[in-house]
């Protein structure tokens, strides 16, 4: 996900949040922030209607027609349900990530810095009201709550970009915005939350590399997890998709449902119902009876 500077998606707790702490640059400042950044690993056990854990993973910028032909993505599709009529919302990246969190693009049409009203609700507000634990895991973010862009310190290649995440400046929420190191830490300690959003770095998500890289990362990442009982608990639903298609296409994107919540009878099947990123919200809202955001989630068809 691209953590955009649509920062005020979540309310600022004035006097508590120190923005500089979350946007450190330079080795020394990053090391200092790493040493003090607060990290939370909440868990919960709220029974859902059709699943008990939801894992949403976004790759970058490929059309369905190309992605479904990638060997590794085709393999993953064969292990679950392929949504053959799934669409992103718009272009470029950022408004898709915002839409998947808030049910609306809120007028954002680019990838630059935006602030959204602190009173604007997202899925995280609904999850918290319902007692459903959540975390966001972004590969190569240098420390929990980091709110800037980050490059590989040796090669200078893009690692983590904030446009892949919705802004989240409230301290207790920043502490749940973690890196993949923390994902494996939470996994090993059996402290994964019930709702999580995972996004690989800018190489592994395909943005700065290729569809083949995104496909092999996805298969290599998910295969061990699907046989890990700390991850694939009873009723786990994994949604692997892309933020958007290419600008020349129809914005139809690859979307596959995996995990123990997919019954063996459904493995390898296709679902041709028309869905889009707003269905990510309605699926979760219905499952845990969370109400809705009053945005495009209200009329979006849940896919599970
Ligand atoms: C990931 O985040 C944790 C918690 O802030 C931090 O201690 C760790 O150094 C980070 N890992 C990497 C590889 O940057
Ligand atoms: C992205 O992560 C992979 C490991 O998953 C690592 O090999 C690669 O160097 C990272 N990319 C960058 C630009 O740091």
Coordinates of C-alpha atoms and ligand atoms in Angstrom, one line a residue:
X1 CA 0.0 0.0 0.0
X2 CA 1.3 3.3 -0.6
X3 CA 1.4 5.4 2.5
X4 CA 0.3 8.7 1.1
X5 CA 0.6 11.9 2.8
X6 CA -3.1 12.0 3.0
X7 CA -2.1 12.1 6.6
X8 CA -5.1 13.4 8.5
X9 CA -7.1 10.4 7.6
X10 CA -6.9 9.9 11.4
X11 CA -7.2 12.5 14.0
X12 CA -4.2 14.1 15.5
X13 CA -3.9 13.8 19.2
X14 CA -2.6 17.3 19.7
X15 CA 0.4 17.7 21.9
X16 CA 1.2 14.0 21.8
X17 CA 2.2 13.3 18.3
X18 CA 5.6 14.7 17.3
X19 CA 5.7 14.7 13.5
X20 CA 9.5 14.9 13.3
X21 CA 9.8 11.7 15.2
X22 CA 7.9 9.9 12.5
X23 CA 9.7 11.4 9.5
X24 CA 13.4 11.0 10.5
X25 CA 15.9 11.1 7.7
X26 CA 19.6 10.3 7.9
X27 CA 21.2 7.3 9.6
X28 CA 21.5 8.8 13.0
X29 CA 18.0 10.2 13.2
X30 CA 16.6 6.9 11.9
X31 CA 18.6 4.9 14.4
X32 CA 17.4 7.2 17.3
X33 CA 13.8 6.8 16.1
X34 CA 14.1 3.1 15.7
X35 CA 15.2 2.9 19.3
X36 CA 12.2 4.8 20.7
X37 CA 9.4 4.1 18.2
X38 CA 6.4 2.5 20.0
X39 CA 5.1 -0.7 18.5
X40 CA 1.8 -2.4 19.4
X41 CA 0.8 -6.0 18.5
X42 CA -2.9 -6.2 19.3
X43 CA -4.8 -9.4 18.9
X44 CA -8.5 -10.3 19.4
X45 CA -10.9 -13.1 18.7
X46 CA -14.1 -11.7 17.5
X47 CA -16.0 -14.4 15.6
X48 CA -17.0 -13.4 12.0
X49 CA -19.9 -14.4 9.9
X50 CA -17.8 -16.2 7.2
X51 CA -14.2 -15.6 8.3
X52 CA -12.2 -14.8 11.5
X53 CA -9.1 -13.1 10.0
X54 CA -8.7 -10.9 6.9
X55 CA -5.4 -10.3 5.2
X56 CA -5.3 -7.8 2.3
X57 CA -2.2 -7.6 0.1
X58 CA -1.7 -5.1 -2.7
X59 CA 0.8 -5.4 -5.5
X60 CA 1.3 -2.6 -8.1
X61 CA 0.1 -1.6 -11.6
X62 CA -0.8 -4.7 -13.7
X63 CA -3.8 -5.5 -15.8
X64 CA -5.8 -8.7 -15.0
X65 CA -5.1 -10.0 -18.5
X66 CA -1.3 -10.0 -17.9
X67 CA -1.3 -11.0 -14.2
X68 CA -3.4 -14.1 -14.6
X69 CA -0.8 -15.4 -17.1
X70 CA 2.1 -15.0 -14.7
X71 CA 3.1 -18.5 -13.7
X72 CA 3.2 -17.8 -9.9
X73 CA 0.0 -15.7 -9.8
X74 CA -1.7 -18.4 -11.9
X75 CA -0.5 -21.0 -9.4
X76 CA -1.9 -19.0 -6.4
X77 CA -5.2 -18.5 -8.3
X78 CA -5.4 -22.3 -8.6
X79 CA -5.2 -22.5 -4.8
X80 CA -8.2 -20.3 -4.2
X81 CA -11.1 -18.4 -5.8
X82 CA -10.3 -16.1 -8.8
X83 CA -12.4 -13.0 -9.0
X84 CA -12.6 -12.6 -12.8
X85 CA -14.5 -9.3 -12.8
X86 CA -12.7 -7.2 -10.2
X87 CA -11.8 -3.5 -10.9
X88 CA -9.6 -0.9 -9.3
X89 CA -11.3 2.5 -8.8
X90 CA -9.1 5.0 -10.7
X91 CA -5.5 6.1 -11.5
X92 CA -2.9 6.7 -10.2
X93 CA -2.0 4.6 -7.1
X94 CA -2.8 6.8 -4.2
X95 CA -6.6 7.3 -4.6
X96 CA -6.9 3.5 -4.9
X97 CA -5.3 3.0 -1.5
X98 CA -7.4 5.8 -0.1
X99 CA -10.6 4.3 -1.6
X100 CA -9.8 0.9 -0.2
X101 CA -9.5 2.4 3.3
X102 CA -12.1 5.1 3.3
X103 CA -14.7 4.2 0.7
X104 CA -14.0 7.3 -1.4
X105 CA -11.1 8.9 -3.2
X106 CA -12.0 12.2 -1.4
X107 CA -11.1 14.1 -4.6
X108 CA -7.5 12.9 -4.7
X109 CA -6.3 12.4 -8.2
X110 CA -2.5 12.2 -7.8
X111 CA 0.2 10.7 -5.7
X112 CA 1.3 13.9 -3.9
X113 CA 0.9 15.0 -0.4
X114 CA -2.7 15.4 0.8
X115 CA -4.4 15.9 4.1
X116 CA -7.9 14.5 4.6
X117 CA -10.2 15.9 7.2
X118 CA -9.5 14.4 10.6
X119 CA -13.2 13.7 11.0
X120 CA -13.1 11.4 8.0
X121 CA -13.6 7.8 9.0
X122 CA -11.9 4.7 7.6
X123 CA -12.2 1.0 8.0
X124 CA -9.9 1.3 11.0
X125 CA -12.5 3.3 12.9
X126 CA -15.1 0.6 12.3
X127 CA -12.7 -2.2 13.3
X128 CA -11.7 -0.4 16.5
X129 CA -15.4 0.2 17.4
X130 CA -16.0 -3.5 16.8
X131 CA -13.1 -4.7 18.9
X132 CA -11.4 -6.3 15.9
X133 CA -7.6 -6.0 16.2
X134 CA -5.7 -4.6 13.1
X135 CA -2.2 -3.8 11.9
X136 CA -0.6 -2.6 8.7
X137 CA 2.7 -4.3 7.7
X138 CA 4.9 -2.5 5.1
X139 CA 8.1 -4.1 4.1
X140 CA 11.3 -2.1 4.8
X141 CA 9.6 0.7 6.7
X142 CA 12.5 1.6 9.1
X143 CA 10.4 1.7 12.3
X144 CA 6.8 1.6 13.4
X145 CA 4.8 4.7 12.6
X146 CA 7.3 6.0 10.0
X147 CA 5.6 8.6 7.8
X148 CA 8.0 9.5 5.1
X149 CA 9.5 7.7 2.1
X150 CA 12.4 5.4 2.6
X151 CA 15.2 4.2 0.2
X152 CA 17.5 1.3 0.5
X153 CA 20.4 2.8 2.5
X154 CA 23.0 1.0 0.4
X155 CA 21.7 1.1 -3.1
X156 CA 19.3 4.1 -3.0
X157 CA 16.5 2.1 -4.6
X158 CA 13.0 2.8 -3.4
X159 CA 11.9 0.7 -0.5
X160 CA 8.8 2.1 1.2
X161 CA 6.7 4.9 -0.1
X162 CA 4.1 6.6 2.0
X163 CA 1.6 6.9 -0.8
X164 CA 1.0 3.1 -0.2
X165 CA -0.7 3.7 3.1
X166 CA -3.5 5.9 4.3
X167 CA -2.2 8.5 6.8
X168 CA -2.4 7.6 10.4
X169 CA -0.9 10.1 12.7
X170 CA -2.6 9.1 15.9
X171 CA 0.1 7.6 18.2
X172 CA -1.7 4.4 19.1
X173 CA -2.5 3.9 15.4
X174 CA 1.1 4.7 14.3
X175 CA 2.3 2.0 16.6
X176 CA 0.2 -0.5 14.6
X177 CA 1.8 0.6 11.3
X178 CA 4.8 -1.8 11.2
X179 CA 7.4 -3.3 8.9
X180 CA 7.7 -6.9 7.8
X181 CA 10.3 -7.7 10.5
X182 CA 7.5 -7.0 12.9
X183 CA 5.1 -9.2 10.9
X184 CA 7.4 -12.1 11.4
X185 CA 7.9 -11.2 15.0
X186 CA 4.1 -11.1 15.6
X187 CA 3.7 -14.3 13.6
X188 CA 6.3 -16.2 15.6
X189 CA 4.7 -14.9 18.9
X190 CA 1.2 -15.9 17.6
X191 CA 0.2 -12.2 18.0
X192 CA -1.1 -11.4 14.5
X193 CA -4.3 -9.3 14.5
X194 CA -7.6 -10.2 12.9
X195 CA -7.4 -7.6 10.1
X196 CA -4.1 -6.7 8.4
X197 CA -2.9 -5.0 5.3
X198 CA 0.4 -6.1 3.9
X199 CA 2.5 -4.5 1.2
X200 CA 5.9 -5.5 0.0
X201 CA 8.6 -3.0 -0.9
X202 CA 8.8 -1.2 -4.2
X203 CA 10.8 -4.0 -5.8
X204 CA 8.7 -6.9 -4.6
X205 CA 5.4 -5.2 -5.4
X206 CA 6.4 -4.9 -9.0
X207 CA 6.3 -1.1 -9.2
X208 CA 10.1 -0.7 -9.8
X209 CA 10.6 -4.2 -11.2
X210 CA 8.3 -6.5 -13.2
X211 CA 5.2 -8.6 -13.0
X212 CA 7.4 -11.7 -12.7
X213 CA 9.1 -10.2 -9.6
X214 CA 5.7 -9.4 -8.0
X215 CA 4.4 -12.9 -8.8
X216 CA 7.4 -14.8 -7.4
X217 CA 7.4 -12.6 -4.3
X218 CA 3.7 -13.4 -3.7
X219 CA 4.2 -17.1 -4.1
X220 CA 7.3 -17.2 -1.9
X221 CA 5.7 -15.1 0.7
X222 CA 2.3 -16.8 0.9
X223 CA 3.2 -20.5 0.4
X224 CA 4.9 -21.0 3.8
X225 CA 2.3 -18.8 5.5
X226 CA -0.6 -20.9 4.2
X227 CA 0.8 -23.9 6.0
X228 CA 1.7 -21.9 9.2
X229 CA -0.9 -22.5 11.9
X230 CA -0.1 -19.1 13.5
X231 CA -1.1 -17.4 10.2
X232 CA -3.7 -19.6 8.5
X233 CA -5.9 -20.0 11.6
X234 CA -9.4 -21.3 11.2
X235 CA -11.4 -19.0 9.0
X236 CA -8.5 -17.0 7.4
X237 CA -9.3 -15.1 4.3
X238 CA -6.4 -13.7 2.2
X239 CA -7.1 -11.3 -0.6
X240 CA -4.2 -10.8 -3.0
X241 CA -4.7 -8.1 -5.6
X242 CA -3.2 -5.0 -7.3
X243 CA -3.8 -1.3 -6.5
X244 CA -4.6 -0.6 -10.2
X245 CA -4.1 -1.7 -13.7
X246 CA -2.1 0.0 -16.4
X247 CA -3.3 3.3 -17.6
X248 CA -4.0 2.0 -21.1
X249 CA -6.3 -0.8 -19.8
X250 CA -9.8 -1.1 -18.4
X251 CA -8.5 -1.1 -14.7
X252 CA -9.6 -4.7 -14.4
X253 CA -7.1 -6.3 -12.0
X254 CA -6.1 -9.7 -10.7
X255 CA -7.8 -10.6 -7.4
X256 CA -7.6 -14.0 -5.7
X257 CA -9.1 -15.2 -2.4
X258 CA -7.0 -17.8 -0.5
X259 CA -6.7 -19.3 3.0
X260 CA -8.6 -21.7 5.2
X261 CA -11.9 -19.7 4.8
X262 CA -12.0 -20.9 1.2
X263 CA -13.6 -24.4 1.4
X264 CA -12.0 -27.2 -0.5
X265 CA -15.0 -27.3 -2.8
X266 CA -14.2 -23.7 -3.8
X267 CA -10.5 -24.1 -4.4
X268 CA -9.6 -23.5 -8.1
X269 CA -13.0 -21.9 -8.9
X270 CA -13.8 -18.6 -10.4
X271 CA -16.3 -15.9 -9.3
X272 CA -17.5 -13.6 -12.1
X273 CA -19.5 -11.2 -9.9
X274 CA -18.5 -7.6 -10.5
X275 CA -16.5 -6.3 -7.6
X276 CA -14.1 -3.4 -6.9
X277 CA -11.9 -2.1 -4.0
X278 CA -15.0 -0.9 -2.2
X279 CA -16.0 -4.6 -1.8
X280 CA -12.9 -5.0 0.4
X281 CA -14.8 -2.7 2.9
X282 CA -18.3 -4.2 2.6
X283 CA -16.9 -7.7 2.9
X284 CA -15.2 -6.8 6.2
X285 CA -18.1 -4.7 7.5
X286 CA -20.6 -7.4 6.9
X287 CA -18.4 -10.2 8.4
X288 CA -18.0 -8.5 11.7
X289 CA -21.3 -6.5 11.7
X290 CA -19.4 -3.2 11.8
X291 CA -21.9 -0.9 10.2
X292 CA -20.5 1.2 7.3
X293 CA -18.7 4.4 6.4
X294 CA -21.6 5.9 4.5
X295 CA -19.5 6.1 1.4
X296 CA -19.2 3.8 -1.7
X297 CA -18.9 0.8 0.7
X298 CA -22.6 1.0 1.3
X299 CA -23.6 -0.3 -2.2
X300 CA -20.5 -2.5 -2.8
X301 CA -21.0 -6.2 -3.2
X302 CA -19.2 -8.3 -0.5
X303 CA -17.3 -11.1 -2.0
X304 CA -17.4 -13.5 0.9
Ligands
LIG1 C1 11.2 -2.7 11.9 O1 10.6 -1.9 12.9 C2 11.1 -2.2 14.2 C3 10.2 -1.5 15.2 O2 10.2 -0.1 15.1 C4 12.6 -1.7 14.2 O3 13.1 -2.0 15.5 C5 13.4 -2.5 13.2 O4 14.7 -2.1 13.2 C6 12.7 -2.4 11.8 N1 13.4 -3.3 10.9 C7 14.0 -2.9 9.8 C8 14.6 -4.0 9.0 O5 14.1 -1.8 9.5
LIG2 C1 13.0 -5.5 -1.1 O1 13.0 -6.7 -0.2 C2 13.8 -7.7 -0.7 C3 13.6 -8.9 0.3 O2 12.3 -9.2 0.4 C4 15.3 -7.3 -0.7 O3 16.1 -8.3 -1.3 C5 15.4 -6.1 -1.6 O4 16.7 -5.6 -1.5 C6 14.4 -5.0 -1.1 N1 14.4 -3.9 -2.1 C7 15.1 -2.8 -1.8 C8 15.0 -1.7 -2.9 O5 15.6 -2.6 -0.7

